[in-house]
CSV table of C-alpha atoms in Angstrom, one decimal:
chain,number,residue,atom,x,y,z
A,1,UNK,CA,125.4,132.3,63.6
A,2,UNK,CA,124.4,129.0,65.1
A,3,UNK,CA,121.9,130.1,67.7
A,4,UNK,CA,122.2,128.9,71.2
A,5,UNK,CA,119.1,128.9,73.5
A,6,UNK,CA,120.1,132.4,74.7
A,7,UNK,CA,120.6,133.7,71.2
A,8,UNK,CA,117.2,132.5,70.1
A,9,UNK,CA,115.4,134.5,72.8
A,10,UNK,CA,116.4,137.7,71.0
A,11,UNK,CA,115.5,136.7,67.4
A,12,UNK,CA,112.5,138.7,66.3
A,13,UNK,CA,109.9,137.4,68.8
A,14,UNK,CA,106.3,138.4,68.3
A,15,UNK,CA,105.5,137.2,71.9
A,16,UNK,CA,106.4,134.5,74.3
A,17,UNK,CA,105.1,131.0,74.7
A,18,UNK,CA,104.9,129.1,78.0
A,19,UNK,CA,106.3,125.5,77.8
A,20,UNK,CA,104.2,123.2,79.9
A,21,UNK,CA,105.0,119.9,81.6
A,22,UNK,CA,102.0,117.7,80.4
A,23,UNK,CA,102.3,115.6,83.6
A,24,UNK,CA,101.4,118.5,85.9
A,25,UNK,CA,100.2,121.3,83.7
A,26,UNK,CA,102.9,123.5,85.2
A,27,UNK,CA,105.0,126.0,83.2
A,28,UNK,CA,108.6,124.8,83.0
A,29,UNK,CA,110.1,127.4,80.6
A,30,UNK,CA,109.2,130.1,78.1
A,31,UNK,CA,110.5,130.6,74.6
A,32,UNK,CA,110.0,133.3,72.0
A,33,UNK,CA,106.9,133.0,69.9
A,34,UNK,CA,108.5,133.7,66.5
A,35,UNK,CA,106.8,134.2,63.2
A,36,UNK,CA,107.6,134.7,59.5
A,37,UNK,CA,110.1,137.5,60.1
A,38,UNK,CA,112.2,135.3,62.3
A,39,UNK,CA,112.1,132.6,59.6
A,40,UNK,CA,113.4,135.1,57.1
A,41,UNK,CA,116.2,136.0,59.4
A,42,UNK,CA,117.1,132.4,60.1
A,43,UNK,CA,117.1,131.5,56.4
A,44,UNK,CA,119.2,134.5,55.6
A,45,UNK,CA,121.7,133.4,58.2
A,46,UNK,CA,121.8,129.8,56.8
A,47,UNK,CA,122.1,131.0,53.2
A,48,UNK,CA,125.0,133.3,54.1
A,49,UNK,CA,126.7,130.4,55.9
A,50,UNK,CA,126.2,128.2,52.8
A,51,UNK,CA,127.3,130.6,50.2
A,52,UNK,CA,130.3,132.1,52.1
A,53,UNK,CA,131.0,129.9,55.0
A,54,UNK,CA,133.4,127.1,55.6
A,55,UNK,CA,130.9,124.3,56.0
A,56,UNK,CA,130.1,123.3,52.4
A,57,UNK,CA,133.7,123.7,51.4
A,58,UNK,CA,135.0,121.6,54.3
A,59,UNK,CA,136.8,118.4,53.3
A,60,UNK,CA,134.7,115.4,54.0
A,61,UNK,CA,137.0,113.9,56.5
A,62,UNK,CA,136.9,117.0,58.6
A,63,UNK,CA,133.1,117.3,58.3
A,64,UNK,CA,132.7,113.7,59.2
A,65,UNK,CA,135.0,114.2,62.2
A,66,UNK,CA,132.9,117.0,63.5
A,67,UNK,CA,129.7,114.9,63.2
A,68,UNK,CA,131.5,112.3,65.3
A,69,UNK,CA,132.5,114.9,67.9
A,70,UNK,CA,128.8,116.0,68.0
A,71,UNK,CA,127.8,112.4,68.7
A,72,UNK,CA,130.3,112.1,71.5
A,73,UNK,CA,129.1,115.4,73.0
A,74,UNK,CA,125.5,114.2,72.9
A,75,UNK,CA,126.5,111.0,74.7
A,76,UNK,CA,128.3,113.1,77.4
A,77,UNK,CA,125.2,115.2,78.0
A,78,UNK,CA,122.6,112.4,77.6
A,79,UNK,CA,121.2,112.4,81.2
A,80,UNK,CA,120.2,116.0,80.9
A,81,UNK,CA,118.6,115.4,77.6
A,82,UNK,CA,116.6,112.4,78.9
A,83,UNK,CA,115.2,114.4,81.8
A,84,UNK,CA,114.5,117.5,79.7
A,85,UNK,CA,112.6,115.6,77.1
A,86,UNK,CA,110.6,113.6,79.6
A,87,UNK,CA,109.6,116.8,81.3
A,88,UNK,CA,108.7,118.5,78.0
A,89,UNK,CA,106.7,115.8,76.2
A,90,UNK,CA,105.7,113.5,79.1
A,91,UNK,CA,107.2,110.3,77.8
A,92,UNK,CA,108.4,108.0,80.6
A,93,UNK,CA,112.1,108.4,81.4
A,94,UNK,CA,112.7,104.7,80.6
A,95,UNK,CA,111.3,105.0,77.1
A,96,UNK,CA,113.0,108.4,76.6
A,97,UNK,CA,116.4,106.9,77.7
A,98,UNK,CA,116.0,103.9,75.4
A,99,UNK,CA,115.1,106.2,72.5
A,100,UNK,CA,117.5,109.1,73.0
A,101,UNK,CA,120.5,106.9,73.8
A,102,UNK,CA,120.4,106.1,70.1
A,103,UNK,CA,120.5,109.7,68.8
A,104,UNK,CA,124.3,109.7,68.5
A,105,UNK,CA,124.0,106.7,66.2
A,106,UNK,CA,122.4,108.8,63.5
A,107,UNK,CA,125.3,111.3,63.5
A,108,UNK,CA,127.9,108.4,63.4
A,109,UNK,CA,126.0,106.6,60.7
A,110,UNK,CA,125.8,109.6,58.4
A,111,UNK,CA,129.4,110.5,59.2
A,112,UNK,CA,130.3,107.0,58.0
A,113,UNK,CA,128.3,107.4,54.8
A,114,UNK,CA,130.1,110.6,54.1
A,115,UNK,CA,133.5,109.2,54.8
A,116,UNK,CA,132.8,106.2,52.5
A,117,UNK,CA,131.0,108.0,49.8
A,118,UNK,CA,132.2,107.3,46.2
A,119,UNK,CA,131.7,109.3,43.1
A,120,UNK,CA,130.4,107.3,40.2
A,121,UNK,CA,132.2,106.9,36.9
A,122,UNK,CA,129.7,106.1,34.2
A,123,UNK,CA,130.1,103.9,31.2
A,124,UNK,CA,129.7,105.3,27.7
A,125,UNK,CA,130.8,105.0,24.0
A,126,UNK,CA,133.8,106.7,22.5
A,127,UNK,CA,136.7,108.6,23.9
A,128,UNK,CA,135.0,110.1,27.0
A,129,UNK,CA,135.5,110.0,30.7
A,130,UNK,CA,132.1,110.6,32.4
A,131,UNK,CA,131.7,111.0,36.2
A,132,UNK,CA,129.3,112.4,38.7
A,133,UNK,CA,129.6,114.7,41.7
A,134,UNK,CA,127.2,115.0,44.6
A,135,UNK,CA,126.8,118.5,45.8
A,136,UNK,CA,124.8,120.0,48.8
A,137,UNK,CA,121.4,121.4,48.1
A,138,UNK,CA,121.8,124.6,50.1
A,139,UNK,CA,119.4,125.7,52.9
A,140,UNK,CA,117.2,122.8,54.2
A,141,UNK,CA,114.2,123.3,56.5
A,142,UNK,CA,113.4,120.6,59.1
A,143,UNK,CA,110.0,120.7,60.8
A,144,UNK,CA,109.7,118.3,63.7
A,145,UNK,CA,106.7,117.1,65.9
A,146,UNK,CA,106.1,117.0,69.6
A,147,UNK,CA,106.2,113.2,70.1
A,148,UNK,CA,109.8,112.3,69.3
A,149,UNK,CA,111.4,115.8,69.0
A,150,UNK,CA,115.1,115.0,69.3
A,151,UNK,CA,115.2,111.6,67.6
A,152,UNK,CA,113.3,112.8,64.5
A,153,UNK,CA,115.4,115.9,64.3
A,154,UNK,CA,118.6,113.9,64.5
A,155,UNK,CA,117.6,111.6,61.6
A,156,UNK,CA,117.3,114.5,59.1
A,157,UNK,CA,119.8,116.9,60.6
A,158,UNK,CA,122.7,114.5,60.6
A,159,UNK,CA,122.1,113.6,57.0
A,160,UNK,CA,121.7,117.3,55.9
A,161,UNK,CA,124.8,118.3,57.7
A,162,UNK,CA,126.9,115.4,56.4
A,163,UNK,CA,126.2,116.5,52.9
A,164,UNK,CA,127.3,120.1,53.6
A,165,UNK,CA,123.9,121.8,53.8
A,166,UNK,CA,122.9,124.5,56.2
A,167,UNK,CA,119.7,124.1,58.1
A,168,UNK,CA,116.7,126.0,59.6
A,169,UNK,CA,114.8,123.9,62.2
A,170,UNK,CA,111.2,124.6,63.3
A,171,UNK,CA,110.5,122.3,66.3
A,172,UNK,CA,107.0,121.8,67.6
A,173,UNK,CA,105.9,124.8,69.5
A,174,UNK,CA,105.0,122.4,72.4
A,175,UNK,CA,108.4,120.7,72.7
A,176,UNK,CA,111.3,122.9,71.7
A,177,UNK,CA,113.5,122.4,74.7
A,178,UNK,CA,115.7,119.5,73.6
A,179,UNK,CA,116.2,121.1,70.2
A,180,UNK,CA,117.6,124.2,71.8
A,181,UNK,CA,119.7,122.1,74.1
A,182,UNK,CA,121.1,120.2,71.0
A,183,UNK,CA,122.1,123.6,69.5
A,184,UNK,CA,124.2,124.4,72.5
A,185,UNK,CA,125.8,120.9,72.3
A,186,UNK,CA,126.7,121.3,68.6
A,187,UNK,CA,128.0,124.8,69.1
A,188,UNK,CA,130.3,123.5,71.9
A,189,UNK,CA,131.5,120.7,69.7
A,190,UNK,CA,132.7,123.2,67.1
A,191,UNK,CA,129.9,123.6,64.5
A,192,UNK,CA,130.5,126.8,62.5
A,193,UNK,CA,128.3,129.8,62.9
A,194,UNK,CA,125.2,129.9,60.8
A,195,UNK,CA,125.1,126.3,59.9
A,196,UNK,CA,122.1,125.5,62.1
A,197,UNK,CA,119.4,128.0,63.0
A,198,UNK,CA,116.2,127.4,65.0
A,199,UNK,CA,112.9,129.3,65.0
A,200,UNK,CA,110.6,128.6,67.9
A,201,UNK,CA,107.3,129.4,66.4
A,202,UNK,CA,104.0,127.9,65.5
A,203,UNK,CA,102.0,127.3,62.4
A,204,UNK,CA,102.8,130.7,60.7
A,205,UNK,CA,106.5,130.0,61.1
A,206,UNK,CA,106.2,126.5,59.6
A,207,UNK,CA,104.2,127.8,56.6
A,208,UNK,CA,106.7,130.5,55.9
A,209,UNK,CA,109.6,128.0,56.1
A,210,UNK,CA,107.9,125.7,53.5
A,211,UNK,CA,107.2,128.6,51.2
A,212,UNK,CA,110.6,130.4,51.5
A,213,UNK,CA,112.2,130.8,48.0
A,214,UNK,CA,115.7,130.1,49.4
A,215,UNK,CA,114.9,126.8,51.1
A,216,UNK,CA,115.9,123.9,48.8
A,217,UNK,CA,114.4,121.1,50.7
A,218,UNK,CA,111.8,120.6,53.4
A,219,UNK,CA,111.7,117.6,55.7
A,220,UNK,CA,108.5,117.5,57.7
A,221,UNK,CA,107.0,115.0,60.2
A,222,UNK,CA,103.5,115.9,61.2
A,223,UNK,CA,99.8,115.6,60.1
A,224,UNK,CA,98.7,114.7,56.6
A,225,UNK,CA,97.2,118.2,55.9
A,226,UNK,CA,100.4,119.9,57.0
A,227,UNK,CA,102.4,117.6,54.7
A,228,UNK,CA,100.0,118.2,51.8
A,229,UNK,CA,100.5,122.0,52.2
A,230,UNK,CA,104.3,121.6,52.4
A,231,UNK,CA,104.3,119.5,49.2
A,232,UNK,CA,102.3,122.1,47.3
A,233,UNK,CA,104.5,124.9,48.5
A,234,UNK,CA,107.7,123.2,47.6
A,235,UNK,CA,106.3,122.0,44.2
A,236,UNK,CA,105.7,125.6,43.2
A,237,UNK,CA,109.4,126.3,43.2
A,238,UNK,CA,110.6,122.7,42.4
A,239,UNK,CA,112.2,122.2,45.8
A,240,UNK,CA,112.4,118.8,47.4
A,241,UNK,CA,110.2,117.5,50.2
A,242,UNK,CA,110.2,114.5,52.5
A,243,UNK,CA,107.1,114.1,54.5
A,244,UNK,CA,106.4,111.5,57.2
A,245,UNK,CA,102.7,111.9,58.0
A,246,UNK,CA,99.8,110.1,59.6
A,247,UNK,CA,99.2,106.4,60.1
A,248,UNK,CA,96.6,103.9,61.1
A,249,UNK,CA,98.9,100.9,61.6
A,250,UNK,CA,97.3,97.5,61.3
A,251,UNK,CA,98.7,94.7,63.5
A,252,UNK,CA,97.6,91.3,62.1
A,253,UNK,CA,97.5,88.4,64.7
A,254,UNK,CA,97.0,84.9,63.2
A,255,UNK,CA,95.6,81.9,64.9
A,256,UNK,CA,98.9,80.0,64.9
A,257,UNK,CA,100.4,82.2,67.7
A,258,UNK,CA,99.7,82.0,71.4
A,259,UNK,CA,97.1,84.8,71.8
A,260,UNK,CA,98.3,85.8,75.3
A,261,UNK,CA,101.9,86.0,74.3
A,262,UNK,CA,100.9,88.0,71.2
A,263,UNK,CA,98.8,90.4,73.2
A,264,UNK,CA,101.5,91.0,75.8
A,265,UNK,CA,104.1,91.6,73.0
A,266,UNK,CA,101.9,93.7,70.8
A,267,UNK,CA,100.7,95.9,73.6
A,268,UNK,CA,103.9,97.9,73.1
A,269,UNK,CA,102.7,98.8,69.6
A,270,UNK,CA,99.5,100.4,71.0
A,271,UNK,CA,100.7,102.1,74.2
A,272,UNK,CA,104.3,103.1,73.7
A,273,UNK,CA,104.6,106.9,74.0
A,274,UNK,CA,100.9,106.9,75.1
A,275,UNK,CA,100.0,105.9,71.6
A,276,UNK,CA,101.3,109.2,70.3
A,277,UNK,CA,103.2,107.7,67.4
A,278,UNK,CA,102.5,107.6,63.7
A,279,UNK,CA,103.2,103.9,63.7
A,280,UNK,CA,101.3,103.1,66.9
A,281,UNK,CA,99.4,99.8,66.5
A,282,UNK,CA,95.9,101.2,66.5
A,283,UNK,CA,94.1,98.5,64.6
A,284,UNK,CA,94.5,95.0,65.9
A,285,UNK,CA,93.1,92.5,63.3
A,286,UNK,CA,92.8,89.2,65.1
A,287,UNK,CA,91.8,85.8,63.6
A,288,UNK,CA,88.6,84.6,65.1
A,289,UNK,CA,90.0,81.5,66.8
A,290,UNK,CA,92.3,83.7,68.9
A,291,UNK,CA,90.0,86.7,69.2
A,292,UNK,CA,88.4,86.3,72.6
A,293,UNK,CA,91.6,85.2,74.3
A,294,UNK,CA,93.6,88.0,72.7
A,295,UNK,CA,91.1,90.7,73.8
A,296,UNK,CA,91.1,89.4,77.3
A,297,UNK,CA,94.9,89.3,77.5
A,298,UNK,CA,95.3,92.8,75.9
A,299,UNK,CA,92.7,94.3,78.2
A,300,UNK,CA,94.5,92.7,81.2
A,301,UNK,CA,97.9,94.1,80.1
A,302,UNK,CA,96.4,97.5,79.5
A,303,UNK,CA,94.9,97.6,83.1
A,304,UNK,CA,98.3,96.7,84.5
A,305,UNK,CA,100.3,99.5,82.9
A,306,UNK,CA,101.6,101.8,85.5
A,307,UNK,CA,100.6,105.4,84.8
A,308,UNK,CA,102.4,108.2,86.6
A,309,UNK,CA,105.2,110.8,86.8
A,310,UNK,CA,107.2,110.3,83.6
A,311,UNK,CA,110.5,111.2,85.4
A,312,UNK,CA,110.1,108.2,87.7
A,313,UNK,CA,111.8,105.0,86.6
A,314,UNK,CA,108.8,102.7,87.5
A,315,UNK,CA,106.3,104.7,85.3
A,316,UNK,CA,105.3,102.8,82.2
A,317,UNK,CA,103.0,105.4,80.6
A,318,UNK,CA,102.9,109.2,80.9
A,319,UNK,CA,100.4,111.8,79.8
A,320,UNK,CA,99.2,113.0,76.5
A,321,UNK,CA,100.9,116.2,75.2
A,322,UNK,CA,98.0,118.5,76.0
A,323,UNK,CA,94.5,118.8,77.4
A,324,UNK,CA,93.3,119.4,73.9
A,325,UNK,CA,94.8,116.1,72.7
A,326,UNK,CA,93.5,114.2,75.7
A,327,UNK,CA,90.0,115.6,75.1
A,328,UNK,CA,90.1,114.7,71.4
A,329,UNK,CA,91.1,111.1,72.2
A,330,UNK,CA,88.3,110.8,74.8
A,331,UNK,CA,85.9,112.1,72.2
A,332,UNK,CA,86.9,109.4,69.7
A,333,UNK,CA,86.6,106.7,72.4
A,334,UNK,CA,83.0,107.9,73.1
A,335,UNK,CA,82.4,107.9,69.3
A,336,UNK,CA,83.6,104.3,69.1
A,337,UNK,CA,81.3,103.2,71.9
A,338,UNK,CA,78.4,105.0,70.4
A,339,UNK,CA,79.1,103.3,67.0
A,340,UNK,CA,79.0,99.9,68.7
A,341,UNK,CA,82.5,99.1,70.0
A,342,UNK,CA,82.8,97.5,73.4
A,343,UNK,CA,85.0,99.1,76.1
A,344,UNK,CA,87.1,96.3,77.3
A,345,UNK,CA,89.6,98.4,79.3
A,346,UNK,CA,90.4,102.0,80.2
A,347,UNK,CA,88.6,105.0,78.6
A,348,UNK,CA,88.9,107.3,81.6
A,349,UNK,CA,91.3,109.6,83.3
A,350,UNK,CA,93.2,107.8,86.0
A,351,UNK,CA,92.9,108.7,89.6
A,352,UNK,CA,96.4,110.2,90.4
A,353,UNK,CA,97.7,112.2,93.3
A,354,UNK,CA,98.7,115.9,93.2
A,355,UNK,CA,100.4,117.4,91.2
A,356,UNK,CA,99.6,114.8,88.6
A,357,UNK,CA,95.9,115.3,88.9
A,358,UNK,CA,96.2,118.4,86.7
A,359,UNK,CA,98.1,116.5,84.1
A,360,UNK,CA,96.8,115.3,80.7
A,361,UNK,CA,96.6,111.6,81.5
A,362,UNK,CA,94.3,108.9,80.0
A,363,UNK,CA,94.1,105.2,80.8
A,364,UNK,CA,95.3,102.7,78.2
A,365,UNK,CA,92.1,101.8,76.3
A,366,UNK,CA,90.9,98.7,74.5
A,367,UNK,CA,87.9,99.0,72.2
A,368,UNK,CA,86.8,95.5,71.2
A,369,UNK,CA,84.2,94.1,68.7
A,370,UNK,CA,84.9,97.0,66.3
A,371,UNK,CA,84.2,96.9,62.6
A,372,UNK,CA,86.1,98.5,59.7
A,373,UNK,CA,83.3,101.0,59.2
A,374,UNK,CA,83.7,102.6,62.6
A,375,UNK,CA,85.4,106.0,62.9
A,376,UNK,CA,88.0,104.6,65.4
A,377,UNK,CA,89.0,101.9,62.9
A,378,UNK,CA,89.6,104.5,60.1
A,379,UNK,CA,90.9,107.7,61.7
A,380,UNK,CA,94.2,108.3,63.4
A,381,UNK,CA,93.6,108.6,67.1
A,382,UNK,CA,97.1,109.5,68.4
A,383,UNK,CA,96.4,108.3,71.9
A,384,UNK,CA,96.6,105.1,73.9
A,385,UNK,CA,93.7,103.3,72.2
A,386,UNK,CA,93.8,99.8,70.7
A,387,UNK,CA,90.9,99.0,68.4
A,388,UNK,CA,90.4,95.2,68.0
A,389,UNK,CA,88.6,93.7,65.0
A,390,UNK,CA,88.1,90.0,64.1
A,391,UNK,CA,89.0,88.5,60.7
A,392,UNK,CA,88.4,85.2,59.1
A,393,UNK,CA,91.3,84.2,56.9
A,394,UNK,CA,94.5,85.5,55.3
A,395,UNK,CA,92.9,87.2,52.4
A,396,UNK,CA,90.4,88.9,54.8
A,397,UNK,CA,93.2,90.1,57.0
A,398,UNK,CA,95.2,91.6,54.1
A,399,UNK,CA,92.1,93.3,52.6
A,400,UNK,CA,91.3,94.9,55.9
A,401,UNK,CA,94.9,96.0,56.6
A,402,UNK,CA,95.0,97.8,53.2
A,403,UNK,CA,91.5,99.3,53.5
A,404,UNK,CA,92.8,102.7,54.7
A,405,UNK,CA,94.1,105.9,53.3
A,406,UNK,CA,97.4,105.5,55.2
A,407,UNK,CA,100.3,103.3,54.6
A,408,UNK,CA,103.1,104.0,57.1
A,409,UNK,CA,103.7,100.8,59.1
A,410,UNK,CA,102.2,97.4,59.9
A,411,UNK,CA,102.8,94.4,62.1
A,412,UNK,CA,102.3,90.7,61.5
A,413,UNK,CA,102.2,88.1,64.3
A,414,UNK,CA,102.5,84.5,63.2
A,415,UNK,CA,104.7,81.4,63.6
A,416,UNK,CA,104.3,80.4,60.0
A,417,UNK,CA,107.4,81.7,58.2
A,418,UNK,CA,105.8,81.4,54.8
A,419,UNK,CA,102.7,83.3,55.8
A,420,UNK,CA,104.9,86.0,57.5
A,421,UNK,CA,106.7,86.9,54.3
A,422,UNK,CA,103.7,86.3,52.1
A,423,UNK,CA,101.5,88.7,54.1
A,424,UNK,CA,104.2,91.3,54.6
A,425,UNK,CA,104.7,91.4,50.8
A,426,UNK,CA,101.0,92.0,50.3
A,427,UNK,CA,100.5,94.8,52.9
A,428,UNK,CA,100.8,98.3,51.5
A,429,UNK,CA,103.0,100.1,54.0
A,430,UNK,CA,106.4,101.6,54.1
A,431,UNK,CA,107.6,99.3,56.9
A,432,UNK,CA,106.3,95.9,58.2
A,433,UNK,CA,107.5,94.3,61.4
A,434,UNK,CA,107.1,90.5,61.9
A,435,UNK,CA,106.6,89.4,65.6
A,436,UNK,CA,107.7,92.8,66.8
A,437,UNK,CA,107.0,96.5,66.4
A,438,UNK,CA,108.6,99.9,66.1
A,439,UNK,CA,112.1,98.6,65.6
A,440,UNK,CA,114.4,101.0,63.7
A,441,UNK,CA,118.0,101.6,62.9
A,442,UNK,CA,119.9,104.5,61.3
A,443,UNK,CA,120.3,102.2,58.2
A,444,UNK,CA,116.5,101.5,57.8
A,445,UNK,CA,114.7,103.8,55.4
A,446,UNK,CA,111.6,105.3,57.2
A,447,UNK,CA,108.6,106.6,55.4
A,448,UNK,CA,105.2,105.6,54.1
A,449,UNK,CA,103.0,105.5,51.0
A,450,UNK,CA,99.5,106.8,50.2
A,451,UNK,CA,98.6,109.6,52.7
A,452,UNK,CA,101.4,108.7,55.0
A,453,UNK,CA,103.8,110.7,53.0
A,454,UNK,CA,106.6,110.7,50.5
A,455,UNK,CA,110.3,110.1,50.6
A,456,UNK,CA,112.5,108.4,53.2
A,457,UNK,CA,114.0,109.4,56.5
A,458,UNK,CA,117.1,107.5,57.6
A,459,UNK,CA,119.1,105.1,55.5
A,460,UNK,CA,121.3,105.9,52.5
A,461,UNK,CA,118.1,107.0,50.7
A,462,UNK,CA,117.8,109.9,53.1
A,463,UNK,CA,121.5,110.7,53.0
A,464,UNK,CA,121.5,110.8,49.2
A,465,UNK,CA,118.4,113.0,49.0
A,466,UNK,CA,120.2,115.9,50.7
A,467,UNK,CA,122.4,116.3,47.7
A,468,UNK,CA,122.1,116.8,43.9
A,469,UNK,CA,124.0,115.1,41.1
A,470,UNK,CA,126.2,116.8,38.6
A,471,UNK,CA,127.3,114.8,35.6
A,472,UNK,CA,130.6,115.8,34.0
A,473,UNK,CA,131.6,114.5,30.5
A,474,UNK,CA,135.3,114.9,29.4
A,475,UNK,CA,136.5,114.1,25.9
A,476,UNK,CA,139.8,112.4,26.1
A,477,UNK,CA,140.6,112.0,22.3
A,478,UNK,CA,143.6,114.0,21.0
A,479,UNK,CA,142.3,114.9,17.6
A,480,UNK,CA,140.3,118.2,17.3
A,481,UNK,CA,136.5,118.4,17.1
A,482,UNK,CA,135.2,120.0,13.9
A,483,UNK,CA,131.7,118.8,13.1
A,484,UNK,CA,131.1,121.3,10.3
A,485,UNK,CA,134.6,120.9,8.8
A,486,UNK,CA,134.2,117.2,7.9
A,487,UNK,CA,135.5,115.7,11.1
A,488,UNK,CA,132.1,114.7,12.5
A,489,UNK,CA,132.2,112.1,15.2
A,490,UNK,CA,129.6,109.8,13.7
A,491,UNK,CA,127.0,110.5,16.4
A,492,UNK,CA,125.3,113.6,17.8
A,493,UNK,CA,123.9,112.4,21.1
């Protein structure tokens, strides 16, 4: 059945995990710590719903209508979801509201693709009618991260459901609460039993889901090593995989822009979600004529960001997800300084009142005068740290931007329209923003190259990848076929 939050608490737990508010360190809930056995149960439920249930056989207009009802139900419960996610992952409520208010758009977009989907009729020689059908894959596994748990789930889940698949979701063990809330919403909107199943477990559960022989596709957002393991596991049984992984996003700032305006605009790239985003602008490559002014302005903006309780509307930056992540980021900042970077802003824990003093906060940090050889310029930090590096000319900037193992996103700040498109074309990344950052729509394919992953989330590319194509060839001629009796058709293939 489609598990509600209550149902999930009885599904083969091997223990219980406390869910912590990262702003205070306080426990706000507890969920089952589920392992491989729970994954097997969930996959069996999804497989039974696929093979014998009404969902894959439902006519497309009815299935699209249900996705639209789910979107409306999410809208109706949006305030609860905003607050719950801000409590669970520490992202400021203003950011959370701006992001989660768009979640229903993904269900509506994929419902629209389903309703407007056409089957192809293919050209060919001779008396034949050849056409294609798109069919659901079966059971799909979706593994989501802690930083944008509901939005990232909605991107893949809506496409998987639109195509008639059933789903097993493994949310981050740190942020499962809005996923469980979404299950209740979908069940209330009329989603049939067994279509969506959730396992609230950690690494062992995720590994079992990627390796399960009855899972036809895995969509994973997470670290590069987790993506590599998922790709190997799915390749062994020729299952599909979409993996959106790490990033070290370059933001190129040319000398034809106002350095202060560019710094104030591009600060969003570095510090949104406390820098806990795969496309966070973590490498600012700035042309030398603008360099000093840009660093000064970015540092000033970083110092002015209001840090505090993420549930308060005037908070601009919340905590990191855990003490472990905060300490990792602080260690990388110290490594950067030891390797020669200059601390222009931040780098410390802010002085906050109780109960925030026990939270996992870190000041927005600017490391200036860095070089491409430094650890902070090459490794993903996943925290509120902007590394600023000077460059000489356009070729220098592009070379530096591409000198990394990742290729997820990039930004270009320039008023020269020719340069903007020229540079964007040369950067090796799945998405490039010009004079902006982190803009996305349900119609925009999302995904990277190199070690940033494979495949696309969102867009018609994602929708299509949750189905397989069957080609049907029909002979329309009236005369009989008798190849060996002298009525050969003049061609074999």
